[in-house]
PDB file of N, CA and C in Angstrom:
ATOM      1  N   UNK A   1     -31.516  -7.296  -5.831  1.00 42.00           N
ATOM      2  CA  UNK A   1     -30.291  -7.898  -6.281  1.00 42.00           C
ATOM      3  C   UNK A   1     -29.127  -7.333  -5.471  1.00 42.00           C
ATOM      4  N   UNK A   2     -28.306  -8.202  -4.925  1.00 57.00           N
ATOM      5  CA  UNK A   2     -27.183  -7.752  -4.120  1.00 57.00           C
ATOM      6  C   UNK A   2     -25.939  -7.598  -4.975  1.00 57.00           C
ATOM      7  N   UNK A   3     -25.028  -6.802  -4.487  1.00 68.00           N
ATOM      8  CA  UNK A   3     -23.769  -6.594  -5.193  1.00 68.00           C
ATOM      9  C   UNK A   3     -22.878  -7.817  -5.005  1.00 68.00           C
ATOM     10  N   UNK A   4     -22.114  -8.206  -6.028  1.00 80.00           N
ATOM     11  CA  UNK A   4     -21.236  -9.364  -5.896  1.00 80.00           C
ATOM     12  C   UNK A   4     -20.067  -9.111  -4.945  1.00 80.00           C
ATOM     13  N   UNK A   5     -19.698  -7.864  -4.766  1.00 90.00           N
ATOM     14  CA  UNK A   5     -18.603  -7.522  -3.874  1.00 90.00           C
ATOM     15  C   UNK A   5     -18.615  -6.053  -3.538  1.00 90.00           C
ATOM     16  N   UNK A   6     -17.968  -5.710  -2.421  1.00 94.00           N
ATOM     17  CA  UNK A   6     -17.930  -4.325  -1.969  1.00 94.00           C
ATOM     18  C   UNK A   6     -16.553  -4.011  -1.403  1.00 94.00           C
ATOM     19  N   UNK A   7     -16.081  -2.818  -1.664  1.00 95.00           N
ATOM     20  CA  UNK A   7     -14.866  -2.291  -1.069  1.00 95.00           C
ATOM     21  C   UNK A   7     -15.288  -1.173  -0.129  1.00 95.00           C
ATOM     22  N   UNK A   8     -14.838  -1.225   1.122  1.00 95.00           N
ATOM     23  CA  UNK A   8     -15.224  -0.212   2.109  1.00 95.00           C
ATOM     24  C   UNK A   8     -14.008   0.221   2.906  1.00 95.00           C
ATOM     25  N   UNK A   9     -14.071   1.450   3.435  1.00 93.00           N
ATOM     26  CA  UNK A   9     -12.979   1.937   4.267  1.00 93.00           C
ATOM     27  C   UNK A   9     -13.304   1.688   5.735  1.00 93.00           C
ATOM     28  N   UNK A  10     -12.258   1.648   6.551  1.00 88.00           N
ATOM     29  CA  UNK A  10     -12.434   1.466   7.985  1.00 88.00           C
ATOM     30  C   UNK A  10     -12.057   2.762   8.693  1.00 88.00           C
ATOM     31  N   UNK A  11     -12.415   2.852   9.958  1.00 83.00           N
ATOM     32  CA  UNK A  11     -12.087   4.041  10.737  1.00 83.00           C
ATOM     33  C   UNK A  11     -10.580   4.181  10.916  1.00 83.00           C
ATOM     34  N   UNK A  12      -9.850   3.059  10.926  1.00 82.00           N
ATOM     35  CA  UNK A  12      -8.397   3.097  11.112  1.00 82.00           C
ATOM     36  C   UNK A  12      -7.657   3.413   9.820  1.00 82.00           C
ATOM     37  N   UNK A  13      -8.364   3.442   8.685  1.00 79.00           N
ATOM     38  CA  UNK A  13      -7.737   3.796   7.429  1.00 79.00           C
ATOM     39  C   UNK A  13      -7.483   2.643   6.489  1.00 79.00           C
ATOM     40  N   UNK A  14      -7.686   1.422   6.910  1.00 90.00           N
ATOM     41  CA  UNK A  14      -7.510   0.278   6.022  1.00 90.00           C
ATOM     42  C   UNK A  14      -8.744   0.073   5.158  1.00 90.00           C
ATOM     43  N   UNK A  15      -8.707  -0.963   4.346  1.00 95.00           N
ATOM     44  CA  UNK A  15      -9.826  -1.275   3.459  1.00 95.00           C
ATOM     45  C   UNK A  15     -10.362  -2.662   3.758  1.00 95.00           C
ATOM     46  N   UNK A  16     -11.673  -2.814   3.633  1.00 94.00           N
ATOM     47  CA  UNK A  16     -12.337  -4.104   3.775  1.00 94.00           C
ATOM     48  C   UNK A  16     -12.829  -4.531   2.400  1.00 94.00           C
ATOM     49  N   UNK A  17     -12.471  -5.737   2.000  1.00 94.00           N
ATOM     50  CA  UNK A  17     -12.941  -6.320   0.749  1.00 94.00           C
ATOM     51  C   UNK A  17     -13.963  -7.385   1.137  1.00 94.00           C
ATOM     52  N   UNK A  18     -15.229  -7.149   0.796  1.00 93.00           N
ATOM     53  CA  UNK A  18     -16.302  -8.071   1.155  1.00 93.00           C
ATOM     54  C   UNK A  18     -16.797  -8.743  -0.122  1.00 93.00           C
ATOM     55  N   UNK A  19     -16.459 -10.032  -0.284  1.00 90.00           N
ATOM     56  CA  UNK A  19     -16.808 -10.775  -1.487  1.00 90.00           C
ATOM     57  C   UNK A  19     -17.356 -12.135  -1.086  1.00 90.00           C
ATOM     58  N   UNK A  20     -18.542 -12.453  -1.609  1.00 83.00           N
ATOM     59  CA  UNK A  20     -19.168 -13.757  -1.398  1.00 83.00           C
ATOM     60  C   UNK A  20     -19.134 -14.193   0.062  1.00 83.00           C
ATOM     61  N   UNK A  21     -19.626 -13.367   0.951  1.00 82.00           N
ATOM     62  CA  UNK A  21     -19.760 -13.629   2.383  1.00 82.00           C
ATOM     63  C   UNK A  21     -18.415 -13.774   3.096  1.00 82.00           C
ATOM     64  N   UNK A  22     -17.333 -13.365   2.483  1.00 87.00           N
ATOM     65  CA  UNK A  22     -16.022 -13.360   3.128  1.00 87.00           C
ATOM     66  C   UNK A  22     -15.540 -11.932   3.265  1.00 87.00           C
ATOM     67  N   UNK A  23     -14.921 -11.656   4.397  1.00 91.00           N
ATOM     68  CA  UNK A  23     -14.387 -10.316   4.649  1.00 91.00           C
ATOM     69  C   UNK A  23     -12.877 -10.403   4.738  1.00 91.00           C
ATOM     70  N   UNK A  24     -12.217  -9.685   3.874  1.00 93.00           N
ATOM     71  CA  UNK A  24     -10.758  -9.613   3.862  1.00 93.00           C
ATOM     72  C   UNK A  24     -10.358  -8.155   4.027  1.00 93.00           C
ATOM     73  N   UNK A  25      -9.062  -7.919   4.228  1.00 94.00           N
ATOM     74  CA  UNK A  25      -8.646  -6.536   4.435  1.00 94.00           C
ATOM     75  C   UNK A  25      -7.339  -6.235   3.714  1.00 94.00           C
ATOM     76  N   UNK A  26      -7.148  -4.955   3.454  1.00 96.00           N
ATOM     77  CA  UNK A  26      -5.907  -4.424   2.903  1.00 96.00           C
ATOM     78  C   UNK A  26      -5.438  -3.354   3.881  1.00 96.00           C
ATOM     79  N   UNK A  27      -4.191  -3.421   4.299  1.00 94.00           N
ATOM     80  CA  UNK A  27      -3.693  -2.451   5.270  1.00 94.00           C
ATOM     81  C   UNK A  27      -3.535  -1.067   4.625  1.00 94.00           C
ATOM     82  N   UNK A  28      -3.442  -0.076   5.463  1.00 94.00           N
ATOM     83  CA  UNK A  28      -3.290   1.301   4.999  1.00 94.00           C
ATOM     84  C   UNK A  28      -2.009   1.477   4.187  1.00 94.00           C
ATOM     85  N   UNK A  29      -0.911   0.911   4.678  1.00 95.00           N
ATOM     86  CA  UNK A  29       0.370   1.047   3.992  1.00 95.00           C
ATOM     87  C   UNK A  29       0.328   0.394   2.612  1.00 95.00           C
ATOM     88  N   UNK A  30      -0.310  -0.780   2.516  1.00 95.00           N
ATOM     89  CA  UNK A  30      -0.404  -1.463   1.232  1.00 95.00           C
ATOM     90  C   UNK A  30      -1.299  -0.706   0.253  1.00 95.00           C
ATOM     91  N   UNK A  31      -2.381  -0.103   0.753  1.00 95.00           N
ATOM     92  CA  UNK A  31      -3.263   0.683  -0.114  1.00 95.00           C
ATOM     93  C   UNK A  31      -2.534   1.917  -0.652  1.00 95.00           C
ATOM     94  N   UNK A  32      -1.739   2.566   0.199  1.00 94.00           N
ATOM     95  CA  UNK A  32      -0.960   3.730  -0.251  1.00 94.00           C
ATOM     96  C   UNK A  32       0.069   3.331  -1.304  1.00 94.00           C
ATOM     97  N   UNK A  33       0.749   2.197  -1.086  1.00 95.00           N
ATOM     98  CA  UNK A  33       1.751   1.732  -2.045  1.00 95.00           C
ATOM     99  C   UNK A  33       1.101   1.386  -3.383  1.00 95.00           C
ATOM    100  N   UNK A  34      -0.114   0.872  -3.348  1.00 96.00           N
ATOM    101  CA  UNK A  34      -0.838   0.552  -4.582  1.00 96.00           C
ATOM    102  C   UNK A  34      -1.214   1.830  -5.336  1.00 96.00           C
ATOM    103  N   UNK A  35      -1.707   2.823  -4.622  1.00 95.00           N
ATOM    104  CA  UNK A  35      -2.152   4.065  -5.257  1.00 95.00           C
ATOM    105  C   UNK A  35      -0.974   4.875  -5.810  1.00 95.00           C
ATOM    106  N   UNK A  36       0.057   5.070  -5.005  1.00 94.00           N
ATOM    107  CA  UNK A  36       1.133   5.978  -5.395  1.00 94.00           C
ATOM    108  C   UNK A  36       2.247   5.334  -6.218  1.00 94.00           C
ATOM    109  N   UNK A  37       2.525   4.043  -5.982  1.00 94.00           N
ATOM    110  CA  UNK A  37       3.642   3.394  -6.658  1.00 94.00           C
ATOM    111  C   UNK A  37       3.232   2.244  -7.570  1.00 94.00           C
ATOM    112  N   UNK A  38       1.952   1.866  -7.545  1.00 93.00           N
ATOM    113  CA  UNK A  38       1.480   0.760  -8.363  1.00 93.00           C
ATOM    114  C   UNK A  38       1.924  -0.604  -7.871  1.00 93.00           C
ATOM    115  N   UNK A  39       2.367  -0.702  -6.617  1.00 96.00           N
ATOM    116  CA  UNK A  39       2.832  -1.955  -6.044  1.00 96.00           C
ATOM    117  C   UNK A  39       1.638  -2.828  -5.652  1.00 96.00           C
ATOM    118  N   UNK A  40       1.604  -4.106  -6.053  1.00 97.00           N
ATOM    119  CA  UNK A  40       0.480  -4.986  -5.670  1.00 97.00           C
ATOM    120  C   UNK A  40       0.341  -5.077  -4.154  1.00 97.00           C
ATOM    121  N   UNK A  41      -0.905  -5.137  -3.689  1.00 96.00           N
ATOM    122  CA  UNK A  41      -1.195  -5.188  -2.258  1.00 96.00           C
ATOM    123  C   UNK A  41      -1.769  -6.543  -1.887  1.00 96.00           C
ATOM    124  N   UNK A  42      -1.247  -7.177  -0.842  1.00 97.00           N
ATOM    125  CA  UNK A  42      -1.831  -8.444  -0.412  1.00 97.00           C
ATOM    126  C   UNK A  42      -3.198  -8.224   0.233  1.00 97.00           C
ATOM    127  N   UNK A  43      -4.094  -9.162  -0.020  1.00 96.00           N
ATOM    128  CA  UNK A  43      -5.422  -9.137   0.590  1.00 96.00           C
ATOM    129  C   UNK A  43      -5.426 -10.237   1.641  1.00 96.00           C
ATOM    130  N   UNK A  44      -5.611  -9.860   2.906  1.00 95.00           N
ATOM    131  CA  UNK A  44      -5.475 -10.799   4.023  1.00 95.00           C
ATOM    132  C   UNK A  44      -6.810 -11.077   4.700  1.00 95.00           C
ATOM    133  N   UNK A  45      -6.892 -12.274   5.281  1.00 92.00           N
ATOM    134  CA  UNK A  45      -8.070 -12.659   6.047  1.00 92.00           C
ATOM    135  C   UNK A  45      -7.624 -13.200   7.396  1.00 92.00           C
ATOM    136  N   UNK A  46      -8.287 -12.739   8.460  1.00 86.00           N
ATOM    137  CA  UNK A  46      -7.971 -13.201   9.804  1.00 86.00           C
ATOM    138  C   UNK A  46      -9.074 -14.137  10.272  1.00 86.00           C
ATOM    139  N   UNK A  47      -8.663 -15.279  10.758  1.00 84.00           N
ATOM    140  CA  UNK A  47      -9.612 -16.255  11.290  1.00 84.00           C
ATOM    141  C   UNK A  47      -9.350 -16.418  12.781  1.00 84.00           C
ATOM    142  N   UNK A  48     -10.398 -16.307  13.579  1.00 84.00           N
ATOM    143  CA  UNK A  48     -10.293 -16.458  15.027  1.00 84.00           C
ATOM    144  C   UNK A  48     -11.050 -17.715  15.421  1.00 84.00           C
ATOM    145  N   UNK A  49     -10.390 -18.567  16.201  1.00 85.00           N
ATOM    146  CA  UNK A  49     -11.020 -19.811  16.668  1.00 85.00           C
ATOM    147  C   UNK A  49     -10.969 -19.858  18.184  1.00 85.00           C
ATOM    148  N   UNK A  50     -12.033 -20.388  18.764  1.00 87.00           N
ATOM    149  CA  UNK A  50     -12.105 -20.585  20.210  1.00 87.00           C
ATOM    150  C   UNK A  50     -12.269 -22.076  20.481  1.00 87.00           C
ATOM    151  N   UNK A  51     -11.288 -22.653  21.156  1.00 84.00           N
ATOM    152  CA  UNK A  51     -11.367 -24.069  21.505  1.00 84.00           C
ATOM    153  C   UNK A  51     -11.035 -24.228  22.983  1.00 84.00           C
ATOM    154  N   UNK A  52     -12.021 -24.647  23.740  1.00 84.00           N
ATOM    155  CA  UNK A  52     -11.800 -24.880  25.160  1.00 84.00           C
ATOM    156  C   UNK A  52     -11.323 -23.662  25.933  1.00 84.00           C
ATOM    157  N   UNK A  53     -11.816 -22.505  25.612  1.00 85.00           N
ATOM    158  CA  UNK A  53     -11.429 -21.286  26.311  1.00 85.00           C
ATOM    159  C   UNK A  53     -10.149 -20.651  25.795  1.00 85.00           C
ATOM    160  N   UNK A  54      -9.523 -21.271  24.822  1.00 88.00           N
ATOM    161  CA  UNK A  54      -8.298 -20.726  24.243  1.00 88.00           C
ATOM    162  C   UNK A  54      -8.646 -20.084  22.900  1.00 88.00           C
ATOM    163  N   UNK A  55      -8.235 -18.867  22.759  1.00 86.00           N
ATOM    164  CA  UNK A  55      -8.497 -18.132  21.519  1.00 86.00           C
ATOM    165  C   UNK A  55      -7.225 -18.146  20.677  1.00 86.00           C
ATOM    166  N   UNK A  56      -7.341 -18.642  19.450  1.00 86.00           N
ATOM    167  CA  UNK A  56      -6.213 -18.625  18.518  1.00 86.00           C
ATOM    168  C   UNK A  56      -6.655 -17.916  17.248  1.00 86.00           C
ATOM    169  N   UNK A  57      -5.704 -17.280  16.606  1.00 86.00           N
ATOM    170  CA  UNK A  57      -6.026 -16.609  15.351  1.00 86.00           C
ATOM    171  C   UNK A  57      -4.919 -16.873  14.340  1.00 86.00           C
ATOM    172  N   UNK A  58      -5.306 -16.805  13.085  1.00 87.00           N
ATOM    173  CA  UNK A  58      -4.325 -16.963  12.012  1.00 87.00           C
ATOM    174  C   UNK A  58      -4.657 -15.958  10.912  1.00 87.00           C
ATOM    175  N   UNK A  59      -3.622 -15.420  10.314  1.00 89.00           N
ATOM    176  CA  UNK A  59      -3.779 -14.482   9.219  1.00 89.00           C
ATOM    177  C   UNK A  59      -3.240 -15.149   7.962  1.00 89.00           C
ATOM    178  N   UNK A  60      -4.065 -15.200   6.919  1.00 91.00           N
ATOM    179  CA  UNK A  60      -3.647 -15.796   5.659  1.00 91.00           C
ATOM    180  C   UNK A  60      -3.815 -14.786   4.535  1.00 91.00           C
ATOM    181  N   UNK A  61      -2.967 -14.899   3.536  1.00 93.00           N
ATOM    182  CA  UNK A  61      -3.093 -14.061   2.351  1.00 93.00           C
ATOM    183  C   UNK A  61      -4.023 -14.786   1.390  1.00 93.00           C
ATOM    184  N   UNK A  62      -5.158 -14.172   1.098  1.00 93.00           N
ATOM    185  CA  UNK A  62      -6.177 -14.778   0.243  1.00 93.00           C
ATOM    186  C   UNK A  62      -6.007 -14.411  -1.226  1.00 93.00           C
ATOM    187  N   UNK A  63      -5.203 -13.396  -1.510  1.00 95.00           N
ATOM    188  CA  UNK A  63      -5.005 -12.953  -2.884  1.00 95.00           C
ATOM    189  C   UNK A  63      -4.262 -11.630  -2.904  1.00 95.00           C
ATOM    190  N   UNK A  64      -4.403 -10.908  -4.005  1.00 96.00           N
ATOM    191  CA  UNK A  64      -3.745  -9.611  -4.109  1.00 96.00           C
ATOM    192  C   UNK A  64      -4.560  -8.660  -4.985  1.00 96.00           C
ATOM    193  N   UNK A  65      -4.288  -7.383  -4.808  1.00 97.00           N
ATOM    194  CA  UNK A  65      -4.903  -6.328  -5.616  1.00 97.00           C
ATOM    195  C   UNK A  65      -3.795  -5.630  -6.374  1.00 97.00           C
ATOM    196  N   UNK A  66      -4.012  -5.396  -7.677  1.00 97.00           N
ATOM    197  CA  UNK A  66      -2.996  -4.755  -8.502  1.00 97.00           C
ATOM    198  C   UNK A  66      -3.665  -3.852  -9.531  1.00 97.00           C
ATOM    199  N   UNK A  67      -2.957  -2.818  -9.925  1.00 96.00           N
ATOM    200  CA  UNK A  67      -3.444  -1.913 -10.969  1.00 96.00           C
ATOM    201  C   UNK A  67      -3.297  -2.635 -12.312  1.00 96.00           C
ATOM    202  N   UNK A  68      -4.331  -2.542 -13.160  1.00 94.00           N
ATOM    203  CA  UNK A  68      -4.254  -3.213 -14.462  1.00 94.00           C
ATOM    204  C   UNK A  68      -3.250  -2.504 -15.371  1.00 94.00           C
ATOM    205  N   UNK A  69      -2.991  -3.095 -16.528  1.00 93.00           N
ATOM    206  CA  UNK A  69      -1.951  -2.568 -17.426  1.00 93.00           C
ATOM    207  C   UNK A  69      -2.247  -1.153 -17.919  1.00 93.00           C
ATOM    208  N   UNK A  70      -3.515  -0.830 -18.100  1.00 92.00           N
ATOM    209  CA  UNK A  70      -3.880   0.508 -18.572  1.00 92.00           C
ATOM    210  C   UNK A  70      -3.813   1.551 -17.461  1.00 92.00           C
ATOM    211  N   UNK A  71      -3.787   1.115 -16.196  1.00 93.00           N
ATOM    212  CA  UNK A  71      -3.724   2.043 -15.075  1.00 93.00           C
ATOM    213  C   UNK A  71      -5.049   2.669 -14.713  1.00 93.00           C
ATOM    214  N   UNK A  72      -6.146   2.130 -15.237  1.00 95.00           N
ATOM    215  CA  UNK A  72      -7.458   2.726 -14.980  1.00 95.00           C
ATOM    216  C   UNK A  72      -8.332   1.918 -14.043  1.00 95.00           C
ATOM    217  N   UNK A  73      -7.863   0.752 -13.622  1.00 96.00           N
ATOM    218  CA  UNK A  73      -8.673  -0.099 -12.743  1.00 96.00           C
ATOM    219  C   UNK A  73      -7.770  -0.876 -11.801  1.00 96.00           C
ATOM    220  N   UNK A  74      -8.357  -1.354 -10.726  1.00 97.00           N
ATOM    221  CA  UNK A  74      -7.664  -2.231  -9.786  1.00 97.00           C
ATOM    222  C   UNK A  74      -8.332  -3.591  -9.877  1.00 97.00           C
ATOM    223  N   UNK A  75      -7.525  -4.623 -10.060  1.00 96.00           N
ATOM    224  CA  UNK A  75      -8.023  -5.984 -10.184  1.00 96.00           C
ATOM    225  C   UNK A  75      -7.725  -6.732  -8.884  1.00 96.00           C
ATOM    226  N   UNK A  76      -8.756  -7.357  -8.323  1.00 96.00           N
ATOM    227  CA  UNK A  76      -8.628  -8.168  -7.124  1.00 96.00           C
ATOM    228  C   UNK A  76      -8.618  -9.629  -7.548  1.00 96.00           C
ATOM    229  N   UNK A  77      -7.537 -10.325  -7.290  1.00 94.00           N
ATOM    230  CA  UNK A  77      -7.450 -11.756  -7.592  1.00 94.00           C
ATOM    231  C   UNK A  77      -7.432 -12.502  -6.268  1.00 94.00           C
ATOM    232  N   UNK A  78      -8.539 -13.193  -6.007  1.00 92.00           N
ATOM    233  CA  UNK A  78      -8.697 -13.955  -4.769  1.00 92.00           C
ATOM    234  C   UNK A  78      -8.840 -15.429  -5.103  1.00 92.00           C
ATOM    235  N   UNK A  79      -8.825 -16.260  -4.082  1.00 88.00           N
ATOM    236  CA  UNK A  79      -9.019 -17.691  -4.289  1.00 88.00           C
ATOM    237  C   UNK A  79     -10.395 -17.993  -4.861  1.00 88.00           C
ATOM    238  N   UNK A  80     -11.368 -17.156  -4.547  1.00 85.00           N
ATOM    239  CA  UNK A  80     -12.740 -17.392  -4.993  1.00 85.00           C
ATOM    240  C   UNK A  80     -13.035 -16.824  -6.373  1.00 85.00           C
ATOM    241  N   UNK A  81     -12.121 -16.035  -6.953  1.00 89.00           N
ATOM    242  CA  UNK A  81     -12.345 -15.457  -8.269  1.00 89.00           C
ATOM    243  C   UNK A  81     -11.668 -14.103  -8.423  1.00 89.00           C
ATOM    244  N   UNK A  82     -12.040 -13.412  -9.483  1.00 92.00           N
ATOM    245  CA  UNK A  82     -11.449 -12.100  -9.794  1.00 92.00           C
ATOM    246  C   UNK A  82     -12.537 -11.035  -9.850  1.00 92.00           C
ATOM    247  N   UNK A  83     -12.213  -9.852  -9.346  1.00 94.00           N
ATOM    248  CA  UNK A  83     -13.119  -8.709  -9.378  1.00 94.00           C
ATOM    249  C   UNK A  83     -12.336  -7.483  -9.808  1.00 94.00           C
ATOM    250  N   UNK A  84     -13.067  -6.477 -10.280  1.00 95.00           N
ATOM    251  CA  UNK A  84     -12.426  -5.255 -10.772  1.00 95.00           C
ATOM    252  C   UNK A  84     -13.200  -4.046 -10.257  1.00 95.00           C
ATOM    253  N   UNK A  85     -12.470  -2.947 -10.075  1.00 96.00           N
ATOM    254  CA  UNK A  85     -13.064  -1.683  -9.647  1.00 96.00           C
ATOM    255  C   UNK A  85     -12.300  -0.567 -10.364  1.00 96.00           C
ATOM    256  N   UNK A  86     -12.968   0.486 -10.803  1.00 97.00           N
ATOM    257  CA  UNK A  86     -12.242   1.613 -11.409  1.00 97.00           C
ATOM    258  C   UNK A  86     -11.234   2.196 -10.416  1.00 97.00           C
ATOM    259  N   UNK A  87     -10.078   2.597 -10.920  1.00 97.00           N
ATOM    260  CA  UNK A  87      -9.027   3.134 -10.056  1.00 97.00           C
ATOM    261  C   UNK A  87      -9.509   4.361  -9.288  1.00 97.00           C
ATOM    262  N   UNK A  88     -10.311   5.189  -9.933  1.00 96.00           N
ATOM    263  CA  UNK A  88     -10.831   6.394  -9.282  1.00 96.00           C
ATOM    264  C   UNK A  88     -11.683   6.020  -8.070  1.00 96.00           C
ATOM    265  N   UNK A  89     -12.527   5.010  -8.208  1.00 96.00           N
ATOM    266  CA  UNK A  89     -13.362   4.573  -7.090  1.00 96.00           C
ATOM    267  C   UNK A  89     -12.509   3.985  -5.970  1.00 96.00           C
ATOM    268  N   UNK A  90     -11.492   3.203  -6.327  1.00 96.00           N
ATOM    269  CA  UNK A  90     -10.588   2.639  -5.317  1.00 96.00           C
ATOM    270  C   UNK A  90      -9.913   3.751  -4.529  1.00 96.00           C
ATOM    271  N   UNK A  91      -9.403   4.746  -5.247  1.00 96.00           N
ATOM    272  CA  UNK A  91      -8.720   5.863  -4.584  1.00 96.00           C
ATOM    273  C   UNK A  91      -9.655   6.638  -3.668  1.00 96.00           C
ATOM    274  N   UNK A  92     -10.882   6.870  -4.112  1.00 96.00           N
ATOM    275  CA  UNK A  92     -11.846   7.612  -3.290  1.00 96.00           C
ATOM    276  C   UNK A  92     -12.166   6.876  -1.996  1.00 96.00           C
ATOM    277  N   UNK A  93     -12.338   5.568  -2.074  1.00 96.00           N
ATOM    278  CA  UNK A  93     -12.618   4.789  -0.864  1.00 96.00           C
ATOM    279  C   UNK A  93     -11.387   4.768   0.038  1.00 96.00           C
ATOM    280  N   UNK A  94     -10.204   4.552  -0.536  1.00 94.00           N
ATOM    281  CA  UNK A  94      -8.977   4.492   0.256  1.00 94.00           C
ATOM    282  C   UNK A  94      -8.671   5.814   0.949  1.00 94.00           C
ATOM    283  N   UNK A  95      -9.010   6.926   0.310  1.00 91.00           N
ATOM    284  CA  UNK A  95      -8.761   8.248   0.898  1.00 91.00           C
ATOM    285  C   UNK A  95      -9.875   8.703   1.830  1.00 91.00           C
ATOM    286  N   UNK A  96     -10.964   7.951   1.905  1.00 91.00           N
ATOM    287  CA  UNK A  96     -12.072   8.308   2.785  1.00 91.00           C
ATOM    288  C   UNK A  96     -13.067   9.258   2.162  1.00 91.00           C
ATOM    289  N   UNK A  97     -12.944   9.541   0.874  1.00 93.00           N
ATOM    290  CA  UNK A  97     -13.892  10.425   0.206  1.00 93.00           C
ATOM    291  C   UNK A  97     -15.228   9.732  -0.028  1.00 93.00           C
ATOM    292  N   UNK A  98     -15.206   8.397  -0.131  1.00 94.00           N
ATOM    293  CA  UNK A  98     -16.426   7.597  -0.283  1.00 94.00           C
ATOM    294  C   UNK A  98     -16.386   6.477   0.749  1.00 94.00           C
ATOM    295  N   UNK A  99     -17.545   6.109   1.271  1.00 93.00           N
ATOM    296  CA  UNK A  99     -17.597   5.055   2.292  1.00 93.00           C
ATOM    297  C   UNK A  99     -17.402   3.676   1.691  1.00 93.00           C
ATOM    298  N   UNK A 100     -17.937   3.453   0.489  1.00 94.00           N
ATOM    299  CA  UNK A 100     -17.808   2.143  -0.144  1.00 94.00           C
ATOM    300  C   UNK A 100     -17.999   2.271  -1.648  1.00 94.00           C
ATOM    301  N   UNK A 101     -17.650   1.190  -2.351  1.00 96.00           N
ATOM    302  CA  UNK A 101     -17.821   1.139  -3.801  1.00 96.00           C
ATOM    303  C   UNK A 101     -18.019  -0.323  -4.196  1.00 96.00           C
ATOM    304  N   UNK A 102     -18.804  -0.575  -5.245  1.00 95.00           N
ATOM    305  CA  UNK A 102     -19.039  -1.961  -5.654  1.00 95.00           C
ATOM    306  C   UNK A 102     -17.857  -2.538  -6.426  1.00 95.00           C
ATOM    307  N   UNK A 103     -17.667  -3.846  -6.273  1.00 95.00           N
ATOM    308  CA  UNK A 103     -16.706  -4.599  -7.077  1.00 95.00           C
ATOM    309  C   UNK A 103     -17.493  -5.332  -8.151  1.00 95.00           C
ATOM    310  N   UNK A 104     -16.919  -5.433  -9.337  1.00 94.00           N
ATOM    311  CA  UNK A 104     -17.593  -6.114 -10.435  1.00 94.00           C
ATOM    312  C   UNK A 104     -16.850  -7.394 -10.776  1.00 94.00           C
ATOM    313  N   UNK A 105     -17.582  -8.483 -11.029  1.00 92.00           N
ATOM    314  CA  UNK A 105     -16.909  -9.736 -11.363  1.00 92.00           C
ATOM    315  C   UNK A 105     -16.155  -9.608 -12.684  1.00 92.00           C
ATOM    316  N   UNK A 106     -15.000 -10.225 -12.743  1.00 87.00           N
ATOM    317  CA  UNK A 106     -14.162 -10.188 -13.926  1.00 87.00           C
ATOM    318  C   UNK A 106     -14.156 -11.593 -14.531  1.00 87.00           C
ATOM    319  N   UNK A 107     -14.556 -11.674 -15.777  1.00 79.00           N
ATOM    320  CA  UNK A 107     -14.624 -12.962 -16.460  1.00 79.00           C
ATOM    321  C   UNK A 107     -13.255 -13.268 -17.065  1.00 79.00           C
ATOM    322  N   UNK A 108     -12.666 -14.425 -16.760  1.00 65.00           N
ATOM    323  CA  UNK A 108     -11.362 -14.749 -17.339  1.00 65.00           C
ATOM    324  C   UNK A 108     -11.418 -14.828 -18.864  1.00 65.00           C
ATOM    325  N   UNK A 109     -10.320 -14.461 -19.524  1.00 62.00           N
ATOM    326  CA  UNK A 109     -10.277 -14.440 -20.986  1.00 62.00           C
ATOM    327  C   UNK A 109     -10.430 -15.834 -21.581  1.00 62.00           C
ATOM    328  N   UNK A 110     -10.035 -16.895 -20.844  1.00 59.00           N
ATOM    329  CA  UNK A 110     -10.129 -18.254 -21.366  1.00 59.00           C
ATOM    330  C   UNK A 110     -11.574 -18.686 -21.597  1.00 59.00           C
ATOM    331  N   UNK A 111     -12.511 -18.154 -20.793  1.00 53.00           N
ATOM    332  CA  UNK A 111     -13.901 -18.577 -20.904  1.00 53.00           C
ATOM    333  C   UNK A 111     -14.702 -17.768 -21.933  1.00 53.00           C
ATOM    334  N   UNK A 112     -14.096 -16.725 -22.507  1.00 51.00           N
ATOM    335  CA  UNK A 112     -14.785 -15.886 -23.489  1.00 51.00           C
ATOM    336  C   UNK A 112     -14.663 -16.493 -24.868  1.00 51.00           C
TER     337      UNK A 112
END
């Protein structure tokens, strides 16, 4: 059984959010602002296209990550759905103490 999502750190210090075969990223500055100030962080995806020898790329914001009201978890809201990770695990990955951590699917309250 595979994990529904994964949060991993990069060598440059940013974070990779891997959910449902899509790879998005959170910059180092945004991850720090989320950890220390509770400021929501945009989750971005870069798409590279090659047409006739010309390489073009576009960066889009796919969602955001924010600390929940209790301050104990980080919620990822993307176009494809919502995921959650304990704040401690998020901090460990962002600081480089852990290489990766699983994301858990979050069921919307309307469907419960």
